[in-house]
């Protein structure tokens, strides 16, 4: 299924944070099908690092720096709203729900099986199909430990560390370590 939508209109709607329903849900489906096709190619056979970059550029419709590294498998249900900085490493089995927008700064390390989720559903059961996007922003030189989950609307500051298995529901300041469920700030990062 070929994507025949206006990506700029999609980005504008997702950035607005307005409810996603009706026609925009159809756009979600089109983008999901394209992402499934690309990630299936990415995940089911060996690719050189350059081929992985090419596939990630196709997935995101954005230029990816040659310093980018990814260990498949990788999963996303959109792909078009991911922005990746330089010297980023994403380990195996990560899951990005990126419709609301995921921005990853330079020098970021993402551990095994990390989930980044940018969507929430309506609380009212009669409107539960409605979706609300909020972006996730990850600063420069961040380290996210294995099995962590970062939820919609969270910003992780430069130099921060997210502990393994953490569930991050709130912003994490620069140069701090957050861990636990829900994650809380443990201490500042040692700089020596």
Coordinates of N, CA and C in Angstrom, one line a residue:
X1 N 0.8 -1.2 0.0 CA 0.0 0.0 0.0 C 0.9 1.2 0.0
X2 N 0.8 2.1 -1.0 CA 1.7 3.2 -1.1 C 1.1 4.4 -0.3
X3 N 2.0 5.1 0.4 CA 1.6 6.2 1.2 C 1.3 7.4 0.3
X4 N 0.1 7.9 0.2 CA -0.2 9.1 -0.6 C -0.8 10.2 0.2
X5 N -0.2 10.4 1.4 CA -0.6 11.4 2.3 C 0.4 12.6 2.3
X6 N -0.1 13.7 2.8 CA 0.7 14.9 3.0 C 1.4 14.8 4.4
X7 N 2.7 14.4 4.4 CA 3.4 14.3 5.6 C 3.5 15.6 6.4
X8 N 3.5 16.7 5.8 CA 3.5 18.0 6.5 C 2.2 18.2 7.3
X9 N 1.1 17.8 6.7 CA -0.2 17.9 7.4 C -0.2 16.9 8.6
X10 N 0.4 15.7 8.4 CA 0.4 14.7 9.5 C 1.3 15.3 10.6
X11 N 2.5 15.8 10.3 CA 3.3 16.4 11.3 C 2.6 17.5 12.1
X12 N 2.0 18.4 11.4 CA 1.3 19.5 12.0 C 0.2 19.0 12.9
X13 N -0.6 18.0 12.5 CA -1.6 17.5 13.4 C -1.0 16.9 14.6
X14 N 0.0 16.1 14.5 CA 0.6 15.4 15.6 C 1.3 16.4 16.6
X15 N 1.9 17.5 16.0 CA 2.5 18.5 16.9 C 1.4 19.3 17.7
X16 N 0.2 19.4 17.1 CA -0.8 20.2 17.8 C -1.3 19.5 19.1
X17 N -1.2 18.2 19.2 CA -1.6 17.5 20.3 C -3.1 17.2 20.3
X18 N -3.8 17.6 19.2 CA -5.3 17.5 19.1 C -5.6 16.0 18.9
X19 N -6.8 15.7 19.3 CA -7.3 14.3 19.2 C -7.1 13.7 17.8
X20 N -6.8 12.4 17.7 CA -6.6 11.7 16.5 C -7.8 10.8 16.4
X21 N -8.6 11.0 15.3 CA -9.8 10.2 15.1 C -10.2 10.3 13.6
X22 N -11.1 9.5 13.2 CA -11.7 9.6 11.9 C -10.6 9.5 10.8
X23 N -10.5 10.6 10.0 CA -9.6 10.5 8.8 C -8.1 10.4 9.2
X24 N -7.7 11.0 10.3 CA -6.3 10.8 10.8 C -6.0 9.4 11.2
X25 N -7.0 8.7 11.7 CA -6.8 7.2 12.0 C -6.5 6.4 10.7
X26 N -7.1 6.9 9.6 CA -6.9 6.2 8.3 C -5.4 6.5 7.9
X27 N -4.9 7.7 8.1 CA -3.5 8.0 7.8 C -2.6 7.1 8.7
X28 N -3.0 7.0 10.0 CA -2.2 6.1 10.9 C -2.1 4.7 10.2
X29 N -3.2 4.2 9.7 CA -3.1 2.8 9.1 C -2.2 2.8 7.9
X30 N -2.3 3.8 7.1 CA -1.4 3.8 5.9 C 0.1 3.8 6.3
X31 N 0.4 4.7 7.2 CA 1.8 4.8 7.7 C 2.2 3.5 8.4
X32 N 1.3 2.9 9.1 CA 1.7 1.6 9.8 C 2.0 0.5 8.8
X33 N 1.2 0.5 7.8 CA 1.5 -0.6 6.8 C 2.8 -0.4 6.1
X34 N 3.2 0.9 5.8 CA 4.5 1.1 5.2 C 5.6 0.8 6.2
X35 N 5.4 1.2 7.4 CA 6.4 0.8 8.5 C 6.6 -0.7 8.6
X36 N 5.5 -1.4 8.6 CA 5.5 -2.9 8.7 C 6.4 -3.5 7.6
X37 N 6.2 -3.0 6.4 CA 6.9 -3.5 5.2 C 8.4 -3.2 5.4
X38 N 8.8 -2.0 5.8 CA 10.2 -1.7 5.9 C 10.8 -2.4 7.1
X39 N 10.2 -2.4 8.2 CA 10.7 -3.1 9.4 C 10.8 -4.6 9.1
X40 N 9.9 -5.2 8.4 CA 10.0 -6.6 8.0 C 11.3 -6.9 7.2
X41 N 11.6 -6.0 6.3 CA 12.8 -6.1 5.5 C 14.0 -5.9 6.4
X42 N 14.0 -5.0 7.3 CA 15.1 -4.7 8.2 C 15.3 -5.9 9.1
X43 N 14.3 -6.5 9.6 CA 14.4 -7.5 10.7 C 14.5 -9.0 10.3
X44 N 14.4 -9.3 9.0 CA 14.3 -10.7 8.6 C 15.5 -11.2 7.8
X45 N 16.5 -10.3 7.6 CA 17.8 -10.8 7.0 C 18.9 -9.9 7.4
X46 N 20.1 -10.3 7.2 CA 21.3 -9.5 7.6 C 21.4 -8.3 6.6
X47 N 21.8 -7.2 7.2 CA 22.1 -6.0 6.4 C 23.4 -5.4 7.0
X48 N 24.2 -4.8 6.1 CA 25.4 -4.1 6.5 C 24.9 -2.8 7.2
X49 N 25.9 -2.2 7.9 CA 25.5 -0.9 8.6 C 25.0 0.1 7.6
X50 N 25.6 0.2 6.4 CA 25.1 1.2 5.4 C 23.7 0.9 5.0
X51 N 23.4 -0.4 4.8 CA 22.1 -0.8 4.4 C 21.0 -0.5 5.5
X52 N 21.4 -0.7 6.7 CA 20.5 -0.3 7.8 C 20.2 1.2 7.8
X53 N 21.3 2.0 7.6 CA 21.0 3.4 7.5 C 20.1 3.7 6.3
X54 N 20.3 3.1 5.2 CA 19.4 3.3 4.0 C 17.9 3.0 4.4
X55 N 17.8 1.8 5.0 CA 16.4 1.4 5.4 C 15.8 2.4 6.4
X56 N 16.6 2.9 7.4 CA 16.1 3.8 8.4 C 15.7 5.1 7.7
X57 N 16.5 5.5 6.7 CA 16.1 6.8 6.0 C 14.8 6.6 5.3
X58 N 14.6 5.4 4.7 CA 13.3 5.1 4.0 C 12.2 5.1 5.0
X59 N 12.4 4.5 6.2 CA 11.4 4.4 7.3 C 11.0 5.8 7.8
X60 N 12.0 6.6 8.0 CA 11.7 8.0 8.6 C 11.5 9.1 7.6
X61 N 11.8 8.8 6.3 CA 11.8 9.9 5.3 C 12.6 11.1 5.7
X62 N 13.7 10.8 6.4 CA 14.7 11.8 6.8 C 16.1 11.3 6.6
X63 N 17.0 12.2 6.4 CA 18.4 11.9 6.3 C 18.9 11.4 7.7
X64 N 19.7 10.3 7.7 CA 20.2 9.7 8.9 C 21.8 9.8 8.8
X65 N 22.4 10.3 9.8 CA 23.9 10.4 9.8 C 24.5 9.1 9.7
X66 N 25.7 9.0 9.0 CA 26.4 7.8 8.8 C 27.0 7.2 10.1
X67 N 26.9 8.0 11.2 CA 27.4 7.5 12.5 C 26.3 6.6 13.2
X68 N 25.1 6.6 12.7 CA 24.0 5.9 13.3 C 24.3 4.4 13.3
X69 N 24.0 3.7 14.5 CA 24.1 2.3 14.5 C 22.8 1.7 15.1
X70 N 22.3 0.6 14.6 CA 21.1 -0.1 15.1 C 21.4 -1.6 15.0
X71 N 21.0 -2.3 16.0 CA 21.0 -3.8 16.0 C 19.6 -4.2 15.9
X72 N 19.2 -4.8 14.8 CA 17.8 -5.3 14.6 C 17.6 -6.5 15.5
X73 N 16.4 -6.8 15.8 CA 15.2 -6.3 15.2 C 14.8 -4.9 15.9
X74 N 14.1 -4.1 15.1 CA 13.5 -2.9 15.5 C 12.1 -2.8 15.1
X75 N 11.2 -2.2 15.9 CA 9.8 -2.2 15.7 C 9.3 -0.7 15.8
X76 N 8.4 -0.3 14.9 CA 7.7 0.9 15.0 C 6.4 0.8 14.2
X77 N 5.4 1.5 14.7 CA 4.1 1.5 14.0 C 3.8 2.7 13.2
X78 N 4.9 3.5 12.9 CA 4.8 4.7 12.0 C 6.1 4.9 11.3
X79 N 7.1 5.4 12.1 CA 8.5 5.6 11.5 C 8.7 7.1 11.0
X80 N 7.6 7.7 10.5 CA 7.8 9.0 9.9 C 8.0 10.1 10.9
X81 N 7.8 9.9 12.2 CA 7.9 11.0 13.1 C 9.1 10.7 14.1
X82 N 10.1 10.1 13.6 CA 11.4 9.8 14.3 C 12.4 10.7 13.8
X83 N 13.1 11.5 14.6 CA 14.3 12.3 14.2 C 15.5 11.8 15.1
X84 N 16.6 11.5 14.4 CA 17.8 10.9 15.0 C 19.0 11.8 14.8
X85 N 19.7 12.1 15.9 CA 20.9 12.9 15.9 C 22.1 12.0 15.4
X86 N 23.3 12.6 15.7 CA 24.6 11.9 15.3 C 25.0 11.0 16.4
X87 N 25.8 9.9 16.0 CA 26.4 9.0 17.0 C 25.4 8.4 17.9
X88 N 24.2 8.0 17.4 CA 23.2 7.3 18.1 C 23.3 5.8 17.9
X89 N 23.1 5.1 19.0 CA 23.1 3.6 19.0 C 21.8 3.1 19.6
X90 N 21.1 2.3 18.8 CA 19.8 1.6 19.3 C 20.1 0.1 19.3
X91 N 20.0 -0.5 20.5 CA 20.2 -1.9 20.6 C 19.0 -2.7 20.2
X92 N 19.1 -4.0 20.2 CA 18.0 -4.9 19.6 C 16.7 -4.8 20.4
X93 N 15.6 -5.1 19.6 CA 14.3 -5.3 20.1 C 13.6 -4.0 20.7
X94 N 14.0 -2.9 20.2 CA 13.4 -1.6 20.7 C 12.1 -1.4 19.9
X95 N 11.1 -0.7 20.6 CA 9.8 -0.5 20.0 C 9.5 1.0 20.2
X96 N 9.3 1.7 19.0 CA 9.0 3.1 19.0 C 7.6 3.3 18.5
X97 N 6.7 3.9 19.3 CA 5.4 4.3 18.9 C 5.5 5.8 18.7
X98 N 5.9 6.2 17.4 CA 6.4 7.5 17.2 C 5.4 8.5 16.6
X99 N 4.2 8.2 16.4 CA 3.3 9.1 15.8 C 3.3 10.5 16.4
X100 N 3.4 10.6 17.7 CA 3.4 11.8 18.4 C 4.7 12.6 18.3
X101 N 5.7 11.9 17.8 CA 7.1 12.5 17.6 C 8.1 12.1 18.6
X102 N 9.2 11.5 18.1 CA 10.3 11.1 18.9 C 11.6 11.8 18.4
X103 N 12.2 12.6 19.2 CA 13.4 13.3 18.8 C 14.6 12.8 19.7
X104 N 15.6 12.3 19.1 CA 16.7 11.7 19.8 C 18.0 12.5 19.4
X105 N 18.6 13.1 20.5 CA 19.8 14.0 20.3 C 21.0 13.2 19.9
X106 N 22.1 13.9 19.9 CA 23.4 13.3 19.6 C 24.0 12.5 20.7
X107 N 24.7 11.4 20.4 CA 25.4 10.6 21.3 C 24.6 9.8 22.3
X108 N 23.4 9.5 21.8 CA 22.4 8.7 22.7 C 22.6 7.2 22.6
X109 N 22.6 6.5 23.7 CA 22.7 5.1 23.7 C 21.3 4.5 24.3
X110 N 20.7 3.6 23.5 CA 19.4 3.1 23.9 C 19.6 1.6 24.0
X111 N 19.3 1.0 25.2 CA 19.5 -0.4 25.5 C 18.5 -1.3 24.9
X112 N 18.7 -2.6 25.1 CA 17.8 -3.6 24.6 C 16.4 -3.4 25.0
X113 N 15.4 -3.6 24.1 CA 14.0 -3.7 24.5 C 13.4 -2.5 25.1
X114 N 13.9 -1.3 24.7 CA 13.4 0.0 25.2 C 12.1 0.3 24.4
X115 N 11.1 0.8 25.1 CA 9.8 1.2 24.5 C 9.7 2.7 24.6
X116 N 9.4 3.4 23.5 CA 9.1 4.8 23.5 C 7.7 5.0 23.0
X117 N 6.7 5.4 23.8 CA 5.3 5.5 23.5 C 4.8 6.9 23.5
X118 N 4.4 7.4 22.4 CA 3.9 8.8 22.3 C 2.4 9.0 22.2
X119 N 1.7 8.0 22.4 CA 0.2 8.1 22.3 C -0.5 7.7 23.6
X120 N -1.6 8.4 23.9 CA -2.5 8.0 24.9 C -3.9 7.9 24.4
X121 N -4.8 7.1 25.0 CA -6.2 6.9 24.6 C -7.1 7.7 25.5
X122 N -8.2 8.1 25.0 CA -9.3 8.8 25.8 C -9.7 7.9 26.9
X123 N -9.9 8.5 28.1 CA -10.3 7.8 29.3 C -11.7 7.3 29.2
X124 N -12.6 8.1 28.7 CA -14.0 7.7 28.5 C -14.1 6.5 27.6
X125 N -14.7 5.4 28.1 CA -14.8 4.2 27.3 C -15.6 4.4 26.0
X126 N -16.5 5.3 25.9 CA -17.2 5.5 24.7 C -16.4 6.2 23.6
X127 N -15.3 6.8 24.1 CA -14.4 7.5 23.1 C -13.0 6.9 23.2
X128 N -12.9 5.7 23.7 CA -11.6 5.1 23.9 C -10.8 5.0 22.6
X129 N -11.4 4.9 21.4 CA -10.7 4.9 20.2 C -9.9 6.1 19.8
X130 N -10.3 7.3 20.5 CA -9.6 8.5 20.2 C -8.2 8.5 20.8
X131 N -7.3 9.1 20.1 CA -5.9 9.0 20.5 C -5.3 10.5 20.7
X132 N -4.5 10.7 21.7 CA -3.9 12.0 21.9 C -2.3 11.8 21.8
X133 N -1.7 12.5 20.9 CA -0.2 12.4 20.7 C 0.5 13.5 21.6
X134 N 1.6 13.1 22.1 CA 2.5 14.0 22.8 C 3.9 13.5 22.5
X135 N 4.9 14.4 22.2 CA 6.2 14.0 21.8 C 7.1 13.6 22.9
X136 N 8.1 12.8 22.6 CA 9.2 12.4 23.5 C 10.4 13.0 23.0
X137 N 11.1 13.7 23.8 CA 12.4 14.4 23.4 C 13.5 13.8 24.3
X138 N 14.5 13.3 23.7 CA 15.7 12.8 24.4 C 16.9 13.6 24.0
X139 N 17.5 14.2 25.0 CA 18.6 15.2 24.8 C 19.9 14.5 24.4
X140 N 21.0 15.2 24.3 CA 22.3 14.7 23.9 C 22.9 13.9 25.0
X141 N 23.7 12.9 24.6 CA 24.5 12.0 25.5 C 23.7 11.3 26.6
X142 N 22.5 10.9 26.3 CA 21.6 10.2 27.2 C 21.9 8.7 27.1
X143 N 21.8 8.0 28.2 CA 21.9 6.5 28.2 C 20.6 6.0 28.8
X144 N 19.9 5.2 28.0 CA 18.6 4.6 28.4 C 18.9 3.1 28.6
X145 N 18.7 2.6 29.8 CA 19.0 1.2 30.1 C 17.9 0.2 29.5
X146 N 18.3 -1.0 29.4 CA 17.4 -2.1 28.9 C 16.1 -2.1 29.5
X147 N 15.1 -2.4 28.7 CA 13.7 -2.6 29.2 C 13.0 -1.4 29.7
X148 N 13.6 -0.2 29.6 CA 13.0 1.0 30.1 C 11.8 1.4 29.1
X149 N 10.8 2.1 29.7 CA 9.7 2.6 29.0 C 9.6 4.1 29.2
X150 N 9.6 4.9 28.1 CA 9.4 6.3 28.2 C 8.0 6.6 27.7
X151 N 7.2 7.3 28.4 CA 5.8 7.6 28.1 C 5.7 9.0 27.4
X152 N 4.5 9.2 26.8 CA 4.2 10.3 26.0 C 4.4 11.6 26.8
X153 N 5.0 12.6 26.1 CA 5.2 13.9 26.7 C 6.4 14.1 27.5
X154 N 7.2 13.1 27.6 CA 8.4 13.2 28.5 C 9.6 13.8 27.7
X155 N 10.3 14.6 28.4 CA 11.6 15.1 27.9 C 12.7 14.6 28.8
X156 N 13.8 14.1 28.3 CA 14.9 13.6 29.0 C 16.1 14.5 28.7
X157 N 16.6 15.2 29.8 CA 17.6 16.2 29.6 C 19.0 15.6 29.2
X158 N 19.8 16.5 28.7 CA 21.2 16.1 28.3 C 21.9 15.4 29.4
X159 N 22.7 14.4 29.0 CA 23.5 13.7 30.0 C 22.8 12.8 31.0
X160 N 21.5 12.7 30.9 CA 20.8 11.9 31.9 C 21.0 10.4 31.6
X161 N 20.7 9.6 32.7 CA 20.7 8.1 32.6 C 19.4 7.6 33.1
X162 N 18.8 6.7 32.3 CA 17.5 6.1 32.7 C 17.9 4.6 33.0
X163 N 17.6 4.2 34.3 CA 17.9 2.9 34.7 C 17.1 1.8 34.0
X164 N 17.7 0.6 34.0 CA 17.0 -0.5 33.4 C 15.7 -0.8 34.0
X165 N 14.7 -1.1 33.2 CA 13.3 -1.4 33.7 C 12.5 -0.2 34.2
X166 N 13.1 1.0 34.1 CA 12.4 2.2 34.6 C 11.1 2.5 33.7
X167 N 10.1 3.1 34.3 CA 9.0 3.6 33.6 C 8.9 5.1 33.8
X168 N 9.3 5.8 32.8 CA 9.5 7.3 32.9 C 8.2 8.0 32.5
X169 N 7.5 8.6 33.5 CA 6.3 9.3 33.3 C 6.4 10.8 33.4
X170 N 7.6 11.3 33.8 CA 7.8 12.7 34.0 C 9.1 13.1 33.4
X171 N 9.3 14.4 33.1 CA 10.6 14.9 32.6 C 11.7 14.6 33.5
X172 N 12.9 14.3 32.9 CA 14.1 14.0 33.7 C 15.1 15.1 33.4
X173 N 15.6 15.9 34.4 CA 16.5 17.0 34.2 C 17.9 16.5 33.7
X174 N 18.6 17.5 33.2 CA 20.0 17.2 32.7 C 20.8 16.6 33.8
X175 N 21.7 15.7 33.3 CA 22.7 15.1 34.2 C 22.2 14.5 35.5
X176 N 21.1 13.8 35.4 CA 20.5 13.1 36.5 C 20.3 11.7 36.2
X177 N 20.2 10.8 37.2 CA 19.9 9.4 37.0 C 18.4 9.2 37.5
X178 N 17.6 8.6 36.7 CA 16.2 8.3 37.1 C 16.1 6.7 36.9
X179 N 15.4 6.1 37.9 CA 15.1 4.7 37.9 C 13.9 4.4 38.7
X180 N 13.3 3.2 38.5 CA 12.2 2.8 39.2 C 10.9 2.8 38.5
X181 N 9.8 2.4 39.1 CA 8.5 2.3 38.5 C 7.5 3.0 39.5
X182 N 7.0 4.2 39.3 CA 7.4 5.1 38.2 C 8.8 5.6 38.5
X183 N 9.5 6.0 37.5 CA 10.9 6.5 37.7 C 10.9 7.8 38.5
X184 N 12.0 7.8 39.4 CA 12.2 9.0 40.2 C 13.7 9.3 40.1
X185 N 14.0 10.6 40.4 CA 15.4 11.0 40.3 C 16.2 10.4 41.5
X186 N 17.3 9.7 41.2 CA 18.1 9.1 42.3 C 19.2 10.0 42.7
X187 N 19.9 10.6 41.7 CA 21.0 11.5 42.1 C 21.5 12.1 40.8
X188 N 22.5 13.0 40.9 CA 23.2 13.6 39.8 C 24.2 12.6 39.2
X189 N 24.5 12.8 37.9 CA 25.5 12.0 37.2 C 26.9 12.4 37.7
X190 N 27.7 11.5 38.0 CA 29.1 11.8 38.4 C 29.8 12.3 37.2
X191 N 30.6 13.4 37.3 CA 31.3 13.9 36.1 C 32.8 13.8 36.2
X192 N 33.3 12.9 37.1 CA 34.7 12.6 37.2 C 35.0 11.2 37.1

